[in-house]
mmCIF file of C-alpha atoms and ligand atoms in Angstrom:
data_model
loop_
_atom_site.group_PDB
_atom_site.id
_atom_site.type_symbol
_atom_site.label_atom_id
_atom_site.label_comp_id
_atom_site.label_asym_id
_atom_site.label_seq_id
_atom_site.Cartn_x
_atom_site.Cartn_y
_atom_site.Cartn_z
ATOM 1 C CA MET A 218 48.499 -19.721 0.686
ATOM 2 C CA LYS A 219 46.130 -22.075 2.490
ATOM 3 C CA PRO A 220 47.758 -25.039 4.273
ATOM 4 C CA SER A 221 47.388 -28.407 2.510
ATOM 5 C CA VAL A 222 45.544 -31.258 4.174
ATOM 6 C CA ILE A 223 44.645 -34.827 3.249
ATOM 7 C CA LEU A 224 41.090 -36.048 3.788
ATOM 8 C CA TYR A 225 40.728 -39.843 3.852
ATOM 9 C CA LYS A 226 37.055 -40.143 4.758
ATOM 10 C CA LYS A 227 33.913 -38.896 3.014
ATOM 11 C CA LEU A 228 32.424 -35.803 4.648
ATOM 12 C CA PRO A 229 28.933 -34.311 4.328
ATOM 13 C CA ASP A 230 28.959 -31.499 1.720
ATOM 14 C CA ASP A 231 28.663 -28.623 4.178
ATOM 15 C CA LEU A 232 31.572 -29.909 6.270
ATOM 16 C CA LEU A 233 33.711 -30.415 3.177
ATOM 17 C CA THR A 234 32.959 -26.813 2.200
ATOM 18 C CA ARG A 235 34.011 -25.670 5.680
ATOM 19 C CA LEU A 236 37.244 -27.663 5.460
ATOM 20 C CA GLU A 237 37.962 -26.286 1.974
ATOM 21 C CA SER A 238 37.421 -22.719 3.163
ATOM 22 C CA HIS A 239 40.480 -23.158 5.419
ATOM 23 C CA PHE A 240 42.662 -25.608 3.522
ATOM 24 C CA ASN A 241 43.679 -27.008 0.151
ATOM 25 C CA VAL A 242 42.109 -30.441 0.465
ATOM 26 C CA THR A 243 43.314 -33.606 -1.291
ATOM 27 C CA GLN A 244 40.674 -36.332 -0.970
ATOM 28 C CA LEU A 245 41.887 -39.937 -0.855
ATOM 29 C CA SER A 246 40.062 -43.200 -0.252
ATOM 30 C CA ASP A 247 42.594 -44.635 2.252
ATOM 31 C CA LEU A 248 46.136 -44.388 3.584
ATOM 32 C CA SER A 249 47.480 -47.649 2.133
ATOM 33 C CA PRO A 250 51.152 -47.741 1.002
ATOM 34 C CA GLU A 251 49.967 -47.755 -2.654
ATOM 35 C CA THR A 252 47.831 -44.638 -2.098
ATOM 36 C CA VAL A 253 50.694 -42.904 -0.301
ATOM 37 C CA LYS A 254 53.071 -43.780 -3.163
ATOM 38 C CA GLN A 255 50.643 -42.542 -5.818
ATOM 39 C CA ASN A 256 50.094 -39.254 -3.943
ATOM 40 C CA ALA A 257 53.649 -38.641 -2.770
ATOM 41 C CA GLU A 258 53.508 -34.901 -3.426
ATOM 42 C CA ALA A 259 50.271 -34.432 -1.479
ATOM 43 C CA PHE A 260 51.819 -36.245 1.494
ATOM 44 C CA ALA A 261 55.059 -34.295 1.184
ATOM 45 C CA ASN A 262 53.095 -31.019 1.499
ATOM 46 C CA ALA A 263 50.375 -32.049 3.955
ATOM 47 C CA GLN A 264 50.193 -30.138 7.220
ATOM 48 C CA GLY A 265 47.094 -31.996 8.368
ATOM 49 C CA ILE A 266 45.215 -35.252 7.840
ATOM 50 C CA LEU A 267 41.600 -36.063 8.690
ATOM 51 C CA GLY A 268 39.796 -39.414 8.572
ATOM 52 C CA SER A 269 39.325 -42.668 10.473
ATOM 53 C CA SER A 270 39.961 -46.416 10.517
ATOM 54 C CA GLU A 271 43.415 -46.295 8.885
ATOM 55 C CA LYS A 272 46.815 -46.975 10.475
ATOM 56 C CA VAL A 273 48.944 -43.893 11.059
ATOM 57 C CA ASP A 274 52.413 -45.046 12.039
ATOM 58 C CA GLU A 275 56.077 -44.155 11.598
ATOM 59 C CA ALA A 276 56.133 -45.640 8.073
ATOM 60 C CA LEU A 277 53.367 -43.260 6.990
ATOM 61 C CA LEU A 278 54.753 -40.252 8.862
ATOM 62 C CA GLU A 279 58.052 -40.552 6.983
ATOM 63 C CA HIS A 280 56.157 -39.538 3.836
ATOM 64 C CA ALA A 281 54.609 -36.470 5.514
ATOM 65 C CA PRO A 282 57.483 -34.399 6.943
ATOM 66 C CA LYS A 283 55.406 -31.200 7.207
ATOM 67 C CA LEU A 284 52.552 -32.767 9.178
ATOM 68 C CA ARG A 285 51.448 -30.747 12.227
ATOM 69 C CA ALA A 286 48.046 -32.256 13.070
ATOM 70 C CA ALA A 287 46.091 -35.503 12.648
ATOM 71 C CA SER A 288 42.346 -35.418 13.297
ATOM 72 C CA THR A 289 40.457 -38.678 13.743
ATOM 73 C CA VAL A 290 36.680 -39.025 13.392
ATOM 74 C CA SER A 291 36.502 -41.268 16.455
ATOM 75 C CA VAL A 292 37.059 -41.254 20.167
ATOM 76 C CA GLY A 293 39.381 -44.289 19.946
ATOM 77 C CA TYR A 294 42.877 -43.627 18.613
ATOM 78 C CA ASP A 295 44.461 -47.069 18.749
ATOM 79 C CA ASN A 296 45.139 -46.772 14.985
ATOM 80 C CA PHE A 297 47.667 -44.042 15.726
ATOM 81 C CA ASP A 298 51.220 -44.424 16.961
ATOM 82 C CA VAL A 299 50.875 -41.656 19.531
ATOM 83 C CA ASP A 300 54.555 -41.788 20.545
ATOM 84 C CA ALA A 301 55.674 -41.367 16.929
ATOM 85 C CA LEU A 302 53.284 -38.433 16.443
ATOM 86 C CA THR A 303 54.390 -36.790 19.681
ATOM 87 C CA ALA A 304 58.091 -37.244 18.867
ATOM 88 C CA ARG A 305 57.471 -35.351 15.624
ATOM 89 C CA GLY A 306 55.438 -32.615 17.376
ATOM 90 C CA ILE A 307 52.219 -33.623 15.590
ATOM 91 C CA ALA A 308 48.979 -32.949 17.496
ATOM 92 C CA LEU A 309 46.493 -35.848 17.579
ATOM 93 C CA MET A 310 42.880 -34.678 17.819
ATOM 94 C CA HIS A 311 39.845 -36.905 18.540
ATOM 95 C CA THR A 312 36.091 -36.655 19.209
ATOM 96 C CA PRO A 313 35.550 -37.807 22.801
ATOM 97 C CA THR A 314 32.287 -36.139 23.819
ATOM 98 C CA VAL A 315 29.822 -36.105 20.920
ATOM 99 C CA LEU A 316 29.302 -39.882 20.754
ATOM 100 C CA THR A 317 28.947 -40.723 24.443
ATOM 101 C CA GLU A 318 25.159 -41.108 24.656
ATOM 102 C CA THR A 319 24.903 -42.978 21.354
ATOM 103 C CA VAL A 320 27.537 -45.564 22.279
ATOM 104 C CA ALA A 321 25.884 -46.037 25.681
ATOM 105 C CA ASP A 322 22.613 -46.691 23.812
ATOM 106 C CA THR A 323 24.418 -49.337 21.747
ATOM 107 C CA MET A 324 25.684 -51.024 24.908
ATOM 108 C CA MET A 325 22.187 -51.088 26.382
ATOM 109 C CA THR A 326 20.908 -52.477 23.069
ATOM 110 C CA LEU A 327 23.390 -55.354 23.399
ATOM 111 C CA VAL A 328 22.407 -55.984 27.021
ATOM 112 C CA LEU A 329 18.713 -56.180 26.103
ATOM 113 C CA ALA A 330 19.154 -58.053 22.832
ATOM 114 C CA THR A 331 21.306 -60.800 24.344
ATOM 115 C CA ALA A 332 19.287 -61.220 27.553
ATOM 116 C CA ARG A 333 15.900 -61.235 25.822
ATOM 117 C CA ARG A 334 17.170 -63.142 22.763
ATOM 118 C CA ALA A 335 15.618 -60.443 20.600
ATOM 119 C CA VAL A 336 17.625 -61.108 17.417
ATOM 120 C CA GLU A 337 17.141 -64.862 17.629
ATOM 121 C CA GLY A 338 13.397 -64.453 18.263
ATOM 122 C CA ALA A 339 13.004 -62.020 15.361
ATOM 123 C CA GLU A 340 14.844 -64.427 13.049
ATOM 124 C CA ARG A 341 12.552 -67.284 14.123
ATOM 125 C CA VAL A 342 9.469 -65.145 13.418
ATOM 126 C CA LYS A 343 10.822 -64.293 9.952
ATOM 127 C CA ALA A 344 11.543 -67.974 9.327
ATOM 128 C CA GLY A 345 7.860 -68.769 10.014
ATOM 129 C CA GLU A 346 8.612 -70.714 13.210
ATOM 130 C CA TRP A 347 6.101 -68.789 15.375
ATOM 131 C CA LYS A 348 3.155 -71.108 15.246
ATOM 132 C CA GLY A 349 1.511 -70.669 18.655
ATOM 133 C CA SER A 350 2.062 -69.430 22.168
ATOM 134 C CA ILE A 351 5.805 -69.584 22.786
ATOM 135 C CA GLY A 352 7.342 -71.862 25.414
ATOM 136 C CA PRO A 353 10.495 -71.825 27.563
ATOM 137 C CA ASP A 354 12.723 -72.614 24.590
ATOM 138 C CA TRP A 355 12.039 -69.029 23.408
ATOM 139 C CA PHE A 356 12.364 -67.354 26.811
ATOM 140 C CA GLY A 357 15.155 -64.986 27.765
ATOM 141 C CA ILE A 358 16.294 -63.686 31.129
ATOM 142 C CA ASP A 359 15.443 -60.480 32.989
ATOM 143 C CA VAL A 360 17.604 -57.392 32.739
ATOM 144 C CA HIS A 361 15.974 -55.149 35.368
ATOM 145 C CA HIS A 362 17.358 -55.469 38.901
ATOM 146 C CA LYS A 363 20.283 -57.636 37.718
ATOM 147 C CA THR A 364 23.855 -56.586 38.548
ATOM 148 C CA LEU A 365 25.689 -54.686 35.829
ATOM 149 C CA GLY A 366 29.500 -54.661 35.940
ATOM 150 C CA ILE A 367 31.260 -51.937 33.969
ATOM 151 C CA LEU A 368 34.928 -52.156 32.998
ATOM 152 C CA GLY A 369 36.135 -48.616 32.417
ATOM 153 C CA MET A 370 34.279 -45.687 33.967
ATOM 154 C CA GLY A 371 34.897 -43.027 31.339
ATOM 155 C CA ARG A 372 32.197 -40.895 29.761
ATOM 156 C CA ILE A 373 30.533 -43.879 28.056
ATOM 157 C CA GLY A 374 30.701 -46.068 31.171
ATOM 158 C CA LEU A 375 29.046 -43.270 33.123
ATOM 159 C CA ALA A 376 26.256 -42.881 30.538
ATOM 160 C CA LEU A 377 25.678 -46.650 30.649
ATOM 161 C CA ALA A 378 25.529 -46.548 34.453
ATOM 162 C CA GLN A 379 22.915 -43.782 34.248
ATOM 163 C CA ARG A 380 20.718 -45.876 31.935
ATOM 164 C CA ALA A 381 21.093 -49.016 34.030
ATOM 165 C CA HIS A 382 20.487 -47.287 37.365
ATOM 166 C CA PHE A 383 17.519 -45.075 36.491
ATOM 167 C CA GLY A 384 16.011 -47.089 33.654
ATOM 168 C CA PHE A 385 16.483 -50.642 34.880
ATOM 169 C CA SER A 386 17.059 -50.404 38.666
ATOM 170 C CA MET A 387 20.297 -52.340 38.280
ATOM 171 C CA PRO A 388 22.945 -52.422 41.012
ATOM 172 C CA ILE A 389 26.210 -51.268 39.425
ATOM 173 C CA LEU A 390 29.749 -52.504 40.001
ATOM 174 C CA TYR A 391 32.691 -50.951 38.251
ATOM 175 C CA ASN A 392 36.395 -51.350 37.824
ATOM 176 C CA ALA A 393 38.563 -48.529 36.542
ATOM 177 C CA ARG A 394 41.981 -47.029 37.065
ATOM 178 C CA ARG A 395 40.571 -44.734 39.726
ATOM 179 C CA HIS A 396 37.453 -44.246 41.836
ATOM 180 C CA HIS A 397 34.713 -42.251 40.138
ATOM 181 C CA LYS A 398 32.908 -40.049 42.663
ATOM 182 C CA GLU A 399 30.116 -39.016 40.290
ATOM 183 C CA ALA A 400 29.275 -42.645 39.408
ATOM 184 C CA GLU A 401 29.215 -43.556 43.084
ATOM 185 C CA GLU A 402 27.113 -40.575 44.173
ATOM 186 C CA ARG A 403 24.644 -40.388 41.284
ATOM 187 C CA PHE A 404 24.240 -44.043 40.335
ATOM 188 C CA ASP A 405 25.228 -45.845 43.503
ATOM 189 C CA ALA A 406 28.022 -47.575 41.605
ATOM 190 C CA ARG A 407 30.385 -49.686 43.756
ATOM 191 C CA TYR A 408 34.078 -49.815 42.913
ATOM 192 C CA CYS A 409 35.564 -53.319 43.052
ATOM 193 C CA ASP A 410 38.559 -55.259 41.802
ATOM 194 C CA LEU A 411 38.303 -57.103 38.503
ATOM 195 C CA ASP A 412 37.872 -60.575 40.034
ATOM 196 C CA THR A 413 34.997 -59.418 42.264
ATOM 197 C CA LEU A 414 33.308 -57.687 39.341
ATOM 198 C CA LEU A 415 33.602 -60.822 37.190
ATOM 199 C CA ALA A 416 32.292 -63.074 39.951
ATOM 200 C CA GLU A 417 29.309 -60.919 40.966
ATOM 201 C CA SER A 418 28.027 -59.361 37.725
ATOM 202 C CA ASP A 419 25.141 -60.686 35.649
ATOM 203 C CA PHE A 420 26.328 -58.486 32.777
ATOM 204 C CA VAL A 421 29.995 -57.625 32.305
ATOM 205 C CA CYS A 422 30.195 -54.593 30.009
ATOM 206 C CA ILE A 423 33.494 -53.521 28.473
ATOM 207 C CA SER A 424 33.882 -49.829 27.791
ATOM 208 C CA LEU A 425 37.657 -49.618 27.567
ATOM 209 C CA PRO A 426 40.059 -48.247 24.982
ATOM 210 C CA LEU A 427 42.634 -50.596 23.470
ATOM 211 C CA THR A 428 46.049 -50.113 25.050
ATOM 212 C CA GLU A 429 48.956 -52.425 25.910
ATOM 213 C CA GLU A 430 47.375 -52.729 29.351
ATOM 214 C CA THR A 431 43.876 -53.684 28.144
ATOM 215 C CA HIS A 432 44.915 -56.012 25.284
ATOM 216 C CA HIS A 433 43.411 -59.474 26.046
ATOM 217 C CA MET A 434 42.429 -58.259 29.509
ATOM 218 C CA ILE A 435 39.534 -60.720 29.319
ATOM 219 C CA GLY A 436 40.899 -64.195 28.546
ATOM 220 C CA ALA A 437 40.188 -67.798 29.599
ATOM 221 C CA GLU A 438 41.143 -67.132 33.225
ATOM 222 C CA GLN A 439 38.789 -64.132 33.537
ATOM 223 C CA LEU A 440 35.924 -65.826 31.682
ATOM 224 C CA ALA A 441 36.173 -68.765 34.100
ATOM 225 C CA LYS A 442 35.569 -66.345 36.967
ATOM 226 C CA MET A 443 32.222 -65.170 35.538
ATOM 227 C CA LYS A 444 28.892 -66.734 36.496
ATOM 228 C CA PRO A 445 27.730 -69.440 34.040
ATOM 229 C CA SER A 446 24.549 -67.344 33.721
ATOM 230 C CA ALA A 447 26.465 -64.138 32.934
ATOM 231 C CA ILE A 448 26.523 -62.211 29.668
ATOM 232 C CA LEU A 449 29.609 -60.442 28.286
ATOM 233 C CA ILE A 450 29.126 -57.181 26.376
ATOM 234 C CA ASN A 451 31.874 -55.434 24.396
ATOM 235 C CA ALA A 452 31.485 -52.097 22.644
ATOM 236 C CA GLY A 453 34.999 -50.848 23.390
ATOM 237 C CA ARG A 454 37.633 -52.486 21.200
ATOM 238 C CA GLY A 455 37.698 -56.133 20.050
ATOM 239 C CA PRO A 456 41.209 -57.077 21.194
ATOM 240 C CA VAL A 457 40.358 -56.281 24.825
ATOM 241 C CA ILE A 458 38.861 -59.799 24.721
ATOM 242 C CA ASP A 459 40.878 -62.856 23.699
ATOM 243 C CA GLU A 460 38.337 -63.908 21.069
ATOM 244 C CA LYS A 461 39.557 -67.516 20.848
ATOM 245 C CA ALA A 462 39.103 -67.876 24.610
ATOM 246 C CA LEU A 463 35.633 -66.322 24.359
ATOM 247 C CA ILE A 464 34.599 -68.776 21.630
ATOM 248 C CA GLN A 465 35.783 -71.673 23.781
ATOM 249 C CA ALA A 466 33.967 -70.298 26.839
ATOM 250 C CA LEU A 467 30.715 -69.934 24.890
ATOM 251 C CA GLN A 468 31.080 -73.426 23.416
ATOM 252 C CA ALA A 469 31.775 -74.918 26.852
ATOM 253 C CA GLY A 470 28.943 -73.014 28.567
ATOM 254 C CA THR A 471 31.394 -71.191 30.860
ATOM 255 C CA ILE A 472 29.284 -68.071 30.269
ATOM 256 C CA HIS A 473 25.732 -67.749 28.998
ATOM 257 C CA ALA A 474 25.964 -65.342 26.052
ATOM 258 C CA ALA A 475 27.829 -62.442 24.468
ATOM 259 C CA GLY A 476 26.807 -59.171 22.838
ATOM 260 C CA LEU A 477 29.604 -57.836 20.662
ATOM 261 C CA ASP A 478 29.921 -54.658 18.619
ATOM 262 C CA VAL A 479 33.687 -54.975 18.143
ATOM 263 C CA PHE A 480 36.004 -57.839 17.193
ATOM 264 C CA GLU A 481 39.674 -58.746 16.949
ATOM 265 C CA GLN A 482 39.341 -58.577 13.179
ATOM 266 C CA GLU A 483 36.845 -56.212 11.548
ATOM 267 C CA PRO A 484 34.835 -56.901 9.513
ATOM 268 C CA LEU A 485 34.287 -60.164 11.402
ATOM 269 C CA PRO A 486 35.353 -63.028 9.073
ATOM 270 C CA VAL A 487 32.306 -64.857 7.724
ATOM 271 C CA ASP A 488 33.678 -68.184 8.978
ATOM 272 C CA SER A 489 33.952 -66.977 12.601
ATOM 273 C CA PRO A 490 32.425 -69.574 14.968
ATOM 274 C CA LEU A 491 30.732 -66.631 16.719
ATOM 275 C CA LEU A 492 28.335 -66.365 13.792
ATOM 276 C CA GLU A 493 27.129 -69.940 14.335
ATOM 277 C CA MET A 494 26.126 -69.302 17.935
ATOM 278 C CA PRO A 495 22.511 -68.357 18.665
ATOM 279 C CA ASN A 496 23.565 -66.884 22.025
ATOM 280 C CA VAL A 497 25.856 -64.320 20.358
ATOM 281 C CA VAL A 498 24.565 -60.990 19.098
ATOM 282 C CA ALA A 499 27.205 -59.648 16.687
ATOM 283 C CA LEU A 500 26.867 -56.068 15.436
ATOM 284 C CA PRO A 501 28.980 -54.414 12.690
ATOM 285 C CA HIS A 502 30.718 -51.840 14.960
ATOM 286 C CA ILE A 503 27.665 -49.573 15.109
ATOM 287 C CA GLY A 504 28.640 -47.991 18.457
ATOM 288 C CA SER A 505 28.381 -44.390 17.281
ATOM 289 C CA ALA A 506 26.704 -45.078 13.947
ATOM 290 C CA THR A 507 23.612 -42.896 13.880
ATOM 291 C CA HIS A 508 23.099 -40.132 11.304
ATOM 292 C CA GLU A 509 23.134 -37.460 13.987
ATOM 293 C CA THR A 510 26.173 -38.645 15.889
ATOM 294 C CA ARG A 511 28.309 -39.461 12.850
ATOM 295 C CA TYR A 512 27.564 -35.952 11.537
ATOM 296 C CA ASN A 513 28.510 -34.423 14.883
ATOM 297 C CA MET A 514 31.725 -36.464 15.019
ATOM 298 C CA ALA A 515 32.723 -35.344 11.515
ATOM 299 C CA ALA A 516 31.949 -31.696 12.400
ATOM 300 C CA CYS A 517 34.005 -32.016 15.573
ATOM 301 C CA ALA A 518 36.926 -33.532 13.617
ATOM 302 C CA VAL A 519 36.823 -30.659 11.103
ATOM 303 C CA ASP A 520 36.774 -28.068 13.903
ATOM 304 C CA ASN A 521 39.591 -29.941 15.663
ATOM 305 C CA LEU A 522 41.807 -29.792 12.579
ATOM 306 C CA ILE A 523 41.092 -26.095 12.066
ATOM 307 C CA ALA A 524 41.889 -25.411 15.735
ATOM 308 C CA ALA A 525 45.109 -27.434 15.607
ATOM 309 C CA LEU A 526 46.410 -25.763 12.438
ATOM 310 C CA THR A 527 45.484 -22.249 13.562
ATOM 311 C CA GLY A 528 47.023 -22.663 17.018
ATOM 312 C CA ASP A 529 43.680 -22.449 18.803
ATOM 313 C CA VAL A 530 43.294 -25.833 20.520
ATOM 314 C CA LYS A 531 41.112 -25.710 23.629
ATOM 315 C CA GLU A 532 40.042 -29.372 23.888
ATOM 316 C CA ASN A 533 40.127 -32.834 22.267
ATOM 317 C CA CYS A 534 43.911 -33.127 21.960
ATOM 318 C CA VAL A 535 45.364 -36.531 22.892
ATOM 319 C CA ASN A 536 48.959 -35.251 23.233
ATOM 320 C CA PRO A 537 48.656 -31.601 24.366
ATOM 321 C CA GLN A 538 52.351 -31.515 25.263
ATOM 322 C CA VAL A 539 53.142 -30.893 21.574
ATOM 323 C CA LEU A 540 51.161 -27.650 21.667
ATOM 324 C CA LYS A 541 53.452 -25.960 24.196
HETATM 325 C C1 LIG B 203 35.123 -44.624 18.143
HETATM 326 O O1 LIG B 203 34.809 -43.442 17.940
HETATM 327 O O2 LIG B 203 36.249 -44.940 18.525
HETATM 328 C C2 LIG B 203 34.081 -45.639 17.891
HETATM 329 O O3 LIG B 203 34.577 -46.924 17.975
HETATM 330 C C3 LIG B 203 33.443 -45.414 16.549
HETATM 331 O O4 LIG B 203 32.188 -46.021 16.591
#
C-alpha cells in the first residue's frame, strides 16, 4: 500500500501525477482547525504533508500521529514549529536553492524602484500628469556607486551582492552571523557590525529568515542610526522590521524611503499607512513568484517529500538529526 500524504497547495498537473505515483494523495485547501476536523481520518493516516503558507504546530501535529515528513514549498520555514517536529521525529524539508536568483532579482527591483521612484512615476503617467519635460519633483536618486548594506549573507544575500558589485559598481557592506569569504573575495564585500552598516549604507537590504533573534531586529533605535537619505529594503520576512517604528520613521523623515515585499501581516491591510506613502514601494510577497521558479520550487518540494518518505534524503532537510 502506498503511504498517505496530504497536499495543501495546488500543484501543476505533471507534479501532481508524480506525487500520486508514490502516494495516496488527499488534496485540501488549507490546514485550518475546521479543515483538520472535517478530514480527521486523512490526518490520522498521513505520513507526509506538502504545501506552504499554513501554520504547522503542536496543535496540528496531535491530529497526525503517523507523520514522518513535512515538505514546504518555500525556503522560509517560520510557519513550522521545528522543535515540535523534531521531538516527534518528523523531517522538515524546504527548497533553499531553486529560488535564490529570483529573490535576488526582486531585491534589486525594490532597490531600483524606490531609488528611481519608478512606481510613482508610472502612476503619474497613467494619471495623465506628464505634461512636459519633468522637473526635480519627479527626480529620483542614483543607485550605481552607492553603498549597499546587506543583512544576512546567505545564498540570496550573495546573489544580491553579485548583482550590486558587477552590475552597479556598488561598494558592499554586510552583517551576518559569520564572515563570508566568498562574498569578500568575489564582490569585495566588507563585514561590519550592525551599527556601522546602518550608519554607512545608502541602501539597507534585509535578507534574513524570521527567528527569535531576528524578530524586530530593525526598530526605532536602528532606523535612527540610518542616513536620512537611506532606503530600507525588505524581502526576507516582515516581522524582522518593527513596522510601526518604520511607519513613524518614514513619516518623520528619519529615512528616505522603503521597498517592501514582506509585511508583519500579509496580505497587507488596506488601511496600512504604508499604502498612503509615495516613498514606499509595497509588493505582494513576489520574492520567488515567477512561473519558472514557482514550478521549480514545487518540483523540489515533491522530490523532497519522496526522498524523505523513502529514506533517501541527501539535501534540503532543516532538521537532519531526525534522519539518523
Ligand atoms: C520563501 O520561499 O520563503 C519565500 O518567501 C517565498 O517567496
